[in-house]
XYZ file of C-alpha atoms in Angstrom:
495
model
C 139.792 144.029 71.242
C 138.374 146.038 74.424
C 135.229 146.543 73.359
C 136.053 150.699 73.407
C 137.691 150.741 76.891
C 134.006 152.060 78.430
C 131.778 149.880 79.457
C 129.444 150.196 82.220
C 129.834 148.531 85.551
C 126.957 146.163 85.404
C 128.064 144.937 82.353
C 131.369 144.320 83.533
C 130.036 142.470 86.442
C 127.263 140.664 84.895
C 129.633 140.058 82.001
C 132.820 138.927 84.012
C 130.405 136.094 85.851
C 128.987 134.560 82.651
C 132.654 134.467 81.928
C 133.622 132.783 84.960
C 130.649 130.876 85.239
C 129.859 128.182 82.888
C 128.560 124.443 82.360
C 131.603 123.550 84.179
C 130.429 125.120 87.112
C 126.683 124.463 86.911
C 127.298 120.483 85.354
C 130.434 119.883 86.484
C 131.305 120.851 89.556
C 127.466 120.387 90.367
C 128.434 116.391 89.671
C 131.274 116.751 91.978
C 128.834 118.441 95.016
C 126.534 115.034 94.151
C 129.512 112.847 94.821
C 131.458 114.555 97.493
C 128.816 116.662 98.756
C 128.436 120.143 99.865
C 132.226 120.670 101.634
C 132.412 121.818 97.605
C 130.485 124.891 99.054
C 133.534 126.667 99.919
C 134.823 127.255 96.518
C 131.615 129.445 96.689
C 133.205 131.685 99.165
C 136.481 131.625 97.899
C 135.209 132.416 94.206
C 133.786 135.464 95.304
C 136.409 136.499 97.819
C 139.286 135.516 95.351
C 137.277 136.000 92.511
C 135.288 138.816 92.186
C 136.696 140.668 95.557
C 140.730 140.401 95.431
C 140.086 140.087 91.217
C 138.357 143.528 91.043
C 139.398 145.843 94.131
C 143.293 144.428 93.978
C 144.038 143.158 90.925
C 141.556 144.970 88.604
C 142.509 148.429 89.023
C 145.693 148.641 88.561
C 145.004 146.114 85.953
C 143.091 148.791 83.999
C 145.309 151.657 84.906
C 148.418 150.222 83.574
C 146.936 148.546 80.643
C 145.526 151.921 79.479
C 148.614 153.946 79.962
C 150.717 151.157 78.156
C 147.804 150.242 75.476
C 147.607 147.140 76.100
C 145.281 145.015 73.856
C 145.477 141.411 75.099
C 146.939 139.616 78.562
C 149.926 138.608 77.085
C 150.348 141.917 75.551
C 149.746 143.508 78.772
C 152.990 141.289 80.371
C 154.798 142.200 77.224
C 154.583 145.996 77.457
C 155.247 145.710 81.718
C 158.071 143.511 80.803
C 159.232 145.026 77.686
C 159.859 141.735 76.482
C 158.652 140.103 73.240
C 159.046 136.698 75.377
C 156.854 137.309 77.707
C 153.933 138.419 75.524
C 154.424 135.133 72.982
C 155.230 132.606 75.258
C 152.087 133.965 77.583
C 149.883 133.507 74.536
C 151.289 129.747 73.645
C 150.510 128.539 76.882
C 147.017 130.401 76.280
C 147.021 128.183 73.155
C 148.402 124.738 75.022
C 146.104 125.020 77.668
C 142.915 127.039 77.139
C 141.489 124.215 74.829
C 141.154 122.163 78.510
C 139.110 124.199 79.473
C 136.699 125.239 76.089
C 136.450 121.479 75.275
C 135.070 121.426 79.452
C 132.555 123.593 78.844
C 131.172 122.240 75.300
C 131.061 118.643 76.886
C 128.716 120.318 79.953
C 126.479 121.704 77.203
C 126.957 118.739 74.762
C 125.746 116.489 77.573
C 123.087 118.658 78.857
C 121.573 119.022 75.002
C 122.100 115.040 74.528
C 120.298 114.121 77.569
C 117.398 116.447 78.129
C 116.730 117.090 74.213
C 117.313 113.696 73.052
C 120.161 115.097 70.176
C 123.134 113.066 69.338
C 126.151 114.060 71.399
C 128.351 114.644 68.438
C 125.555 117.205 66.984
C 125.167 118.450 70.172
C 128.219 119.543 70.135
C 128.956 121.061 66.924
C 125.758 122.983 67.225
C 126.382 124.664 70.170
C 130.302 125.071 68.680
C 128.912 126.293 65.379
C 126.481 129.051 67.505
C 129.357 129.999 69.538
C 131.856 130.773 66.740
C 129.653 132.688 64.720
C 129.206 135.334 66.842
C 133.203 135.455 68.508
C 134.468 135.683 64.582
C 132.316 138.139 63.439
C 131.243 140.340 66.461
C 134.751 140.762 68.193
C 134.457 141.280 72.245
C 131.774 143.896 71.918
C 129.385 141.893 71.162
C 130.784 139.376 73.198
C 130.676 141.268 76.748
C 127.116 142.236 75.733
C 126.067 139.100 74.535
C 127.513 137.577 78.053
C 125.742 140.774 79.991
C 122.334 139.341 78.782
C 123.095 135.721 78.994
C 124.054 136.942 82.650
C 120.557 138.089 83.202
C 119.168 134.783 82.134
C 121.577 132.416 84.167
C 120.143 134.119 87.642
C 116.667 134.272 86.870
C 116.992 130.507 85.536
C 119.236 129.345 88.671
C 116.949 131.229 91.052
C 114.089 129.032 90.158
C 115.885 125.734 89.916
C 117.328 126.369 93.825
C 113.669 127.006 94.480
C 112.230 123.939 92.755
C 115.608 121.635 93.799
C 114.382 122.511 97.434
C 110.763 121.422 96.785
C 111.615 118.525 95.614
C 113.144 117.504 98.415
C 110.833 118.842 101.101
C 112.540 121.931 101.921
C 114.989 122.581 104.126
C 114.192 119.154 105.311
C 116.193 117.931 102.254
C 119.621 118.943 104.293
C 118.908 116.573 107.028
C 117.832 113.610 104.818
C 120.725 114.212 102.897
C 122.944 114.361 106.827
C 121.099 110.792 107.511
C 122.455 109.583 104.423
C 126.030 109.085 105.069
C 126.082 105.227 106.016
C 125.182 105.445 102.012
C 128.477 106.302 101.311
C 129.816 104.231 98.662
C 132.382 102.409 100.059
C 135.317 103.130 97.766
C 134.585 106.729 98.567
C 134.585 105.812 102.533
C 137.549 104.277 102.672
C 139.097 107.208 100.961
C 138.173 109.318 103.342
C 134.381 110.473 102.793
C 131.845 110.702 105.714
C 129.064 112.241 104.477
C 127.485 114.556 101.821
C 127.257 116.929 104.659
C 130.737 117.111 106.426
C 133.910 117.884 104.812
C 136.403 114.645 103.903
C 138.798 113.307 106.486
C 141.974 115.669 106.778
C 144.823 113.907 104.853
C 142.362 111.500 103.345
C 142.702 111.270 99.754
C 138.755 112.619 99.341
C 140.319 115.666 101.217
C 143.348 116.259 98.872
C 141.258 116.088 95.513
C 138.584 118.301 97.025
C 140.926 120.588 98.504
C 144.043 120.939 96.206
C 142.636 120.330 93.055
C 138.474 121.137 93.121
C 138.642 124.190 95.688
C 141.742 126.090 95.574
C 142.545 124.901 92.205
C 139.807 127.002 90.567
C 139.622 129.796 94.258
C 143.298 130.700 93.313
C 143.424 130.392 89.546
C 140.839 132.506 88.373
C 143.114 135.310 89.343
C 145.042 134.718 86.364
C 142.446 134.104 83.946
C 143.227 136.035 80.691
C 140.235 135.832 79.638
C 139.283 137.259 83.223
C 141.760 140.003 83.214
C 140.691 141.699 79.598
C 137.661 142.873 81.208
C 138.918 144.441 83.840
C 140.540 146.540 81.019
C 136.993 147.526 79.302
C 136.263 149.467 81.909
C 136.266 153.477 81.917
C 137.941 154.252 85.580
C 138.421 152.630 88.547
C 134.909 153.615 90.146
C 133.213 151.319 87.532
C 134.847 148.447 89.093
C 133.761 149.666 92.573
C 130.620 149.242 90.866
C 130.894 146.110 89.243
C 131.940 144.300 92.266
C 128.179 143.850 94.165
C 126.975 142.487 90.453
C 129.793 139.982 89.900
C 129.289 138.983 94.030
C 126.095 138.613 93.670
C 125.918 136.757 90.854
C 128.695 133.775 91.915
C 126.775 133.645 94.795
C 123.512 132.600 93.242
C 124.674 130.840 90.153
C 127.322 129.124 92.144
C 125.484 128.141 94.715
C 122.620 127.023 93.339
C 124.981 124.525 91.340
C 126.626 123.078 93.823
C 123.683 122.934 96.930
C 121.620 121.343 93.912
C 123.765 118.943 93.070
C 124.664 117.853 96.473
C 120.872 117.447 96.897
C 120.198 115.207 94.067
C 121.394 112.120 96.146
C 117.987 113.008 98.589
C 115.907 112.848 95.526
C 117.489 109.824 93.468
C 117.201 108.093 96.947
C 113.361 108.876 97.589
C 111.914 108.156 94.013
C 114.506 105.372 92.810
C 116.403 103.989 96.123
C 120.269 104.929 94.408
C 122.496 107.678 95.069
C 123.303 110.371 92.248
C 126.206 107.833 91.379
C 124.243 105.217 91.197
C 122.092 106.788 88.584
C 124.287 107.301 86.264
C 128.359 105.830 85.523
C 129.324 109.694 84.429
C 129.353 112.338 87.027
C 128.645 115.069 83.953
C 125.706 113.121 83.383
C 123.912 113.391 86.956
C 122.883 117.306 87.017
C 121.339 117.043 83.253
C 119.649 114.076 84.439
C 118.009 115.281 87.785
C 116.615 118.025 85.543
C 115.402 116.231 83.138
C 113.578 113.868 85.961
C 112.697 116.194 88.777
C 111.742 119.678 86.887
C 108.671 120.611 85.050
C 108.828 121.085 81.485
C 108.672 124.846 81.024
C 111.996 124.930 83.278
C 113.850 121.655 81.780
C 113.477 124.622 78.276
C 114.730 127.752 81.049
C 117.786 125.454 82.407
C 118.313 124.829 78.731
C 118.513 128.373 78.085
C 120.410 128.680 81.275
C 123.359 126.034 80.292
C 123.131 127.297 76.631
C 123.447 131.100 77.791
C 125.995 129.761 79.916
C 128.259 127.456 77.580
C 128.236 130.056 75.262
C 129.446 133.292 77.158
C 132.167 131.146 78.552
C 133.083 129.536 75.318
C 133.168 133.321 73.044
C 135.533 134.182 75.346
C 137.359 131.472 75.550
C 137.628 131.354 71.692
C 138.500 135.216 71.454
C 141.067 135.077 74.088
C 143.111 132.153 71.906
C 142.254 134.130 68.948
C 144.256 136.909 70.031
C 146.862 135.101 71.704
C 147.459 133.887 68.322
C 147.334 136.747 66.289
C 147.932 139.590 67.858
C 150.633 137.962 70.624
C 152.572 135.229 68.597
C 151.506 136.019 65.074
C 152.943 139.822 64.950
C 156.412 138.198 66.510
C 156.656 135.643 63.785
C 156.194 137.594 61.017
C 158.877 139.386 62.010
C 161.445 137.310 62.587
C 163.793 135.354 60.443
C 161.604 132.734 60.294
C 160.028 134.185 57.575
C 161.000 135.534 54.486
C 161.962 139.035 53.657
C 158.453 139.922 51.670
C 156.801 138.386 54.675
C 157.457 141.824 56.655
C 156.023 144.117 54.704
C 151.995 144.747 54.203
C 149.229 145.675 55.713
C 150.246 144.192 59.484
C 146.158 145.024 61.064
C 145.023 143.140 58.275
C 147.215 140.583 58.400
C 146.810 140.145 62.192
C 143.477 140.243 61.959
C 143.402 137.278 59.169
C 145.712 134.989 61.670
C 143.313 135.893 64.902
C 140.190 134.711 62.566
C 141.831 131.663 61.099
C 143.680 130.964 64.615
C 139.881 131.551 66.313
C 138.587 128.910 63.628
C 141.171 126.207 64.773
C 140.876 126.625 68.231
C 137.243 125.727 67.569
C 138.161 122.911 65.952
C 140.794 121.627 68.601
C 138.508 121.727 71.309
C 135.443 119.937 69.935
C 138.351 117.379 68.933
C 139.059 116.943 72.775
C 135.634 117.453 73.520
C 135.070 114.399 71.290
C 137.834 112.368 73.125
C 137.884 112.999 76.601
C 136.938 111.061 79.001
C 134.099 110.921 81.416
C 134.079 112.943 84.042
C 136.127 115.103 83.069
C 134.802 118.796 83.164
C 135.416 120.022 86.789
C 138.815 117.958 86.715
C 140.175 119.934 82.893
C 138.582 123.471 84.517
C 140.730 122.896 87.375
C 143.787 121.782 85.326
C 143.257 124.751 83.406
C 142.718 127.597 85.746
C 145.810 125.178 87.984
C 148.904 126.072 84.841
C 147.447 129.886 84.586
C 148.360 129.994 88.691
C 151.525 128.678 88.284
C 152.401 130.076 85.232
C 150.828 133.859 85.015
C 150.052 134.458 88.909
C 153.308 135.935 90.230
C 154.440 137.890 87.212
C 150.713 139.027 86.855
C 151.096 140.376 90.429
C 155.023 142.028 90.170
C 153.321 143.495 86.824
C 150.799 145.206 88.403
C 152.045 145.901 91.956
C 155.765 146.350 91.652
C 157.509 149.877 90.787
C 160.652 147.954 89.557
C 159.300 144.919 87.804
C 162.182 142.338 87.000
C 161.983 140.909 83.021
C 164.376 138.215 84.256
C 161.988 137.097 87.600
C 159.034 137.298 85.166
C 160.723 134.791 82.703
C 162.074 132.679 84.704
C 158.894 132.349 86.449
C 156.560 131.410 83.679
C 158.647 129.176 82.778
C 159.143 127.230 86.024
C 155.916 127.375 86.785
C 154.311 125.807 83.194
C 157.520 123.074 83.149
C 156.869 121.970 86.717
C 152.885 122.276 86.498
C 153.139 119.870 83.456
C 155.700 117.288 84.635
C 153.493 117.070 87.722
C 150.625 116.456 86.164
C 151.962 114.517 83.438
C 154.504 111.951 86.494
C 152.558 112.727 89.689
C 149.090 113.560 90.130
C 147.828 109.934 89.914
C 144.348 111.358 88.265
C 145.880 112.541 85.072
C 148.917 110.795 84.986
C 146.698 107.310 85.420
C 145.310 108.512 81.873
C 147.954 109.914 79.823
C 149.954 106.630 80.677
C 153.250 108.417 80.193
C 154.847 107.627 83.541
C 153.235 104.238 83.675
C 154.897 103.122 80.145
C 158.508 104.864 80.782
C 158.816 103.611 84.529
C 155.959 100.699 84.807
C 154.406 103.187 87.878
C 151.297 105.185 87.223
C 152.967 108.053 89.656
C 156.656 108.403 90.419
C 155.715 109.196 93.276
C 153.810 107.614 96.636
C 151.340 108.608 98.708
C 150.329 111.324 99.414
C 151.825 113.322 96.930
C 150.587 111.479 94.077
C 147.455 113.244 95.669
C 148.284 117.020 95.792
C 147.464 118.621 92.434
C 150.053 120.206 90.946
C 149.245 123.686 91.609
C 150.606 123.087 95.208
C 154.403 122.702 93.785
C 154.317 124.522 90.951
C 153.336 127.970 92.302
C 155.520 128.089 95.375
C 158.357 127.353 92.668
C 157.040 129.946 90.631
C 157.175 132.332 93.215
C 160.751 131.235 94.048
C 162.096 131.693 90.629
C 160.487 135.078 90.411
C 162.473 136.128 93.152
C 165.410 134.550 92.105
C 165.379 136.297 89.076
C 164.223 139.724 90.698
C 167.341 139.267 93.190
C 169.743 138.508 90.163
C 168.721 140.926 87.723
C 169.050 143.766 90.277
C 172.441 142.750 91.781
C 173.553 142.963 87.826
C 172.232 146.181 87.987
C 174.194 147.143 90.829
C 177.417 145.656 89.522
C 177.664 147.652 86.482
C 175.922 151.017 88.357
C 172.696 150.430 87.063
C-alpha cells in the first residue's frame, strides 16, 4: 500500500502534483478564472505555500516518521495507531467513503467534458472510458504503479501546459492580452456586477457576495484543505527519509506553479479571445462553465496540441482519479473492513481465515464500487459543478481531519478524546452547513427549502461563507475541549 516506503524525491514531487492537480484544476477552476477572473490567481500561491511548502517541510516529515515507526498503511490507519483507537481509523475511512466520490465524480466530469467536446464522443462513453482506463490499472497495479504512472503523467502535464500558456498568450497578442482583458470590465455581466465583480483583473468587492464564494469557498477552500488530503498524506509516507522530501519540495513547487497557473491565467484570458473572434465573453459562449476551457481549445489551438492537451487532461484525470480510487479502496478494506469482521456484527466463522486475503478481496470489490458511485454522480450532477464538489471535498477533510491530523503529528501527548470529538464536530457541522446554509448547495439539495420553505436558514451574508469557515474553528474547539477533559481525568485519578 506504500509502494515499498522508498521512492525517490522526484517522484514524490512529480507524483504528489499529478495527485493534486487534476481536470478540476485545469477545467474547472480554469472556468471559474474565465468568470471571475484572475483574483483566482492566489489559490496559486497559497497551493504551493500551503500545499507543497507547509504539506512537505511541516506536515510531511513527521508524517513519514511516525507512520514508519507505527506502520502505518493508510491515513486513517495512521490516526488509528496515533490514537490507538479503532474509531478513529473507521470513522476516518467512512467519511473517505461519504465524501471522496465529490471529488472523483469532479474530476471524471472535467475529462468526460473535455473528451465530449474536443473528440466529438458521447459524454456517457466518455466517461466510462476514461473510468474503465482508470480502474484497470488502480485494481491491478496497487500504488506502485500508481505513483509511477502519476510521475510520468507529471512529466506530460508540464510540457503540455507549458505550450498551451505559450500559445493562450499568442492568441491574444501577448502580454497585450492582460490589458484588453483590464478594458473589459464594463463587460461584466450584470448579475455578476451587482454581486460584487469589477473586473477580470481586480479582485471582487470586499463583503460582496463575488468576494465570499471566491474567497471562502474557491481559494481557501482548496489553499487549506489539501493539507488533509489522504490521498495527499500517503505519499508523504513512500518516501525513504526526510531529505527526500527536502528534495521533493522544488519539483512539487514547481510544478503547481506551472500547471496551476497556466490553468487559471488561461482561462481568465479566454474572455479576450471569445471577445475578439466572436464579440461574447467566455460565459457567453457557452451556459456551462466546465464547458468553456475544452472549448477555447478546441477553437483557438492547433491540432497537434488540441491531441497534447488531450493527453494533458487524460494524464491528468487519471493520476488524480487512481488515487482517488485506491485511497477509498483502502479506506474500505483495510480501515472499516478489518473492524467489521471482527465485531459482533458478524458471525463467529466470519473471524477466522486468511484476514490479507480477505482484506484484500473487500479493498478490490470496495475499489470496484467506488468506481461505480462516482460515474453515477458524475452522470447526475449538475453543471458547473467541478471546482464547486473539489472545494466541498477538500472543505469536510479541513474540518474533519485537519486538527487531529496536526495533534497526531505535532503533539507529544495526543488526546483520543480531542481527536474524536473533533472529527466528529467538524463532519456534523460541515454537513448541516452545507446541507441548511451555504445557499449554493443547499439551493440544490432542496432539503432546507422543503422542511422550512427557505433555501438557507440563514440570511445574508452567512448563507455566503462556505462551510469550512464554521466548521473548522469548531473543530478546533472541540479538539481542545476534549484535550482539556481527557487530561483533567487523568489528573483526577493520578494519571
Amino acid at each position: 500500500m506504500l509502494a515499498g516506503g522508498n521512492v525517490h524525491p522526484v517522484i514524490i514531487g512529480l507524483s504528489y502534483g499529478a495527485t493534486f492537480i487534476s481536470t478540476s484544476a485545469i477545467v474547472g477552476f480554469g472556468g471559474w478564472a474565465a468568470k471571475l477572473g484572475l483574483g483566482i490567481i492566489w489559490l496559486v500561491l497559497l497551493n504551493i505555500l500551503v500545499g507543497v511548502l507547509i504539506a512537505f517541510i511541516v506536515f510531511g516529515k513527521p508524517t513519514r516518521r511516525i507512520g514508519k515507526r507505527l506502520g502505518a498503511l493508510t491515513f486513517p490507519d495512521l490516526l488509528g495507531k496515533v490514537y490507538r483507537s479503532n474509531f478513529m481509523q473507521y470513522a476516518t475511512g467512512l467519511v473517505i467513503l461519504i465524501g471522496m466520490p465529490l471529488y472523483s465524480s469532479a474530476v471524471l466530469i472535467g475529462g468526460g467534458r473535455f473528451i465530449e467536446m474536443v473528440l466529438d464522443v458521447p459524454y456517457l462513453w466518455a466517461l466510462i472510458g476514461l473510468t474503465a482506463v482508470t480502474a484497470a490499472y488502480v485494481v491491478f497495479g496497487g500504488l506502485m504503479a500508481v505513483m509511477y504512472t502519476d510521475a510520468l503523467q507529471g512529466a506530460l502535464m508540464l510540457v503540455g501546459m507549458s505550450a498551451i500558456m505559450v500559445l493562450t498568450l499568442g492568441a491574444v497578442g501577448g502580454l497585450d492580452g492582460f490589458q484588453a482583458l483590464t478594458d473589459m470590465a464594463p463587460l461584466v455581466p450584470a448579475d455578476l456586477a451587482s454581486a460584487g465583480m469589477v473586473g477580470w483583473t481586480s479582485f471582487p468587492e470586499v463583503g460582496s457576495s463575488t468576494w465570499y464564494t471566491l474567497v471562502t469557498t474557491i481559494i481557501m477552500g482548496v489553499g487549506i484543505g489539501v493539507l488533509a488530503q489522504p490521498q495527499l498524506a500517503v505519499r508523504f509516507m513512500t518516501a525513504g527519509d526526510g531529505r527526500s522530501l527536502n528534495r521533493a519540495v522544488p519539483v512539487g513547487a514547481v510544478f503547481i506553479l506551472i500547471t496551476t497557473g497556466a490553468a487559471y491565467t488561461m482561462g481568465a484570458l479566454t474572455n479576450v479571445y471569445f471577445y475578439e473572434h466572436f464579440g461574447k465573453i467566455s460565459t457567453e459562449m457557452t451556459g456551462n462553465i466546465d464547458n468553456i476551457v475544452p472549448l477555447f481549445i478546441d477553437m483557438a489551438m492547433p491540432g497537434w496540441l488540441v491531441v497534447m492537451f488531450a493527453l494533458v487532461l487524460l494524464a491528468a484525470a487519471m493520476s488524480t482519479m487512481s488515487s482517488l480510487f485506491h485511497s477509498m479502496g483502502t479506506a474500505a478494506g483495510h480501515d472499516i473492513w478489518v473492524h467489521l469482521r471482527r465485531s459482533k456484527l458478524f458471525l463467529e466463522r466470519a473471524h477466522g481465515g486468511d484476514e490479507d486475503a480477505s482484506k484484500l478481496r473487500v479493498n478490490k470489490l470496495a475499489t470496484f464500487v467506488m468506481i461505480a458511485v462516482s460515474l453515477g454522480l458524475a452522470l447526475i450532477m449538475p453543471f458547473d459543478i467541478i471546482a464547486r464538489a473539489t472545494a466541498m471535498f477538500m472543505g469536510l477533510c479541513a474540518a474533519a481531519f485537519l486538527p487531529a491530523y496536526a495533534m497526531a503529528v505535532f503533539s507529544e501527548r495526543p488526546s483520543a478524546l480531542g481527536a474524536k470529538a473533533s472529527l466528529v464536530m467538524g463532519s456534523v457541522t460541515w454537513g448541516l452547513w452545507t446541507v441548511f446554509v451555504h445557499r449554493a448547495e443547499a439551493e440544490v439539495l432542496g432539503i432546507a427549502g422543503l422542511l422550512t420553505g427557505r433555501a438557507s436558514l440563514l440570511a445574508y451574508p452567512w448563507d455566503m461563507v462556505d462551510a469550512l469557515f464554521i466548521a473548522l474553528p469548531l473543530s478546533v474547539a472541540a479538539l481542545a475541549i476534549g484535550t482539556l477533559v481527557e487530561r483533567r481525568r487523568g489528573s483526577a485519578t493520578g494519571a
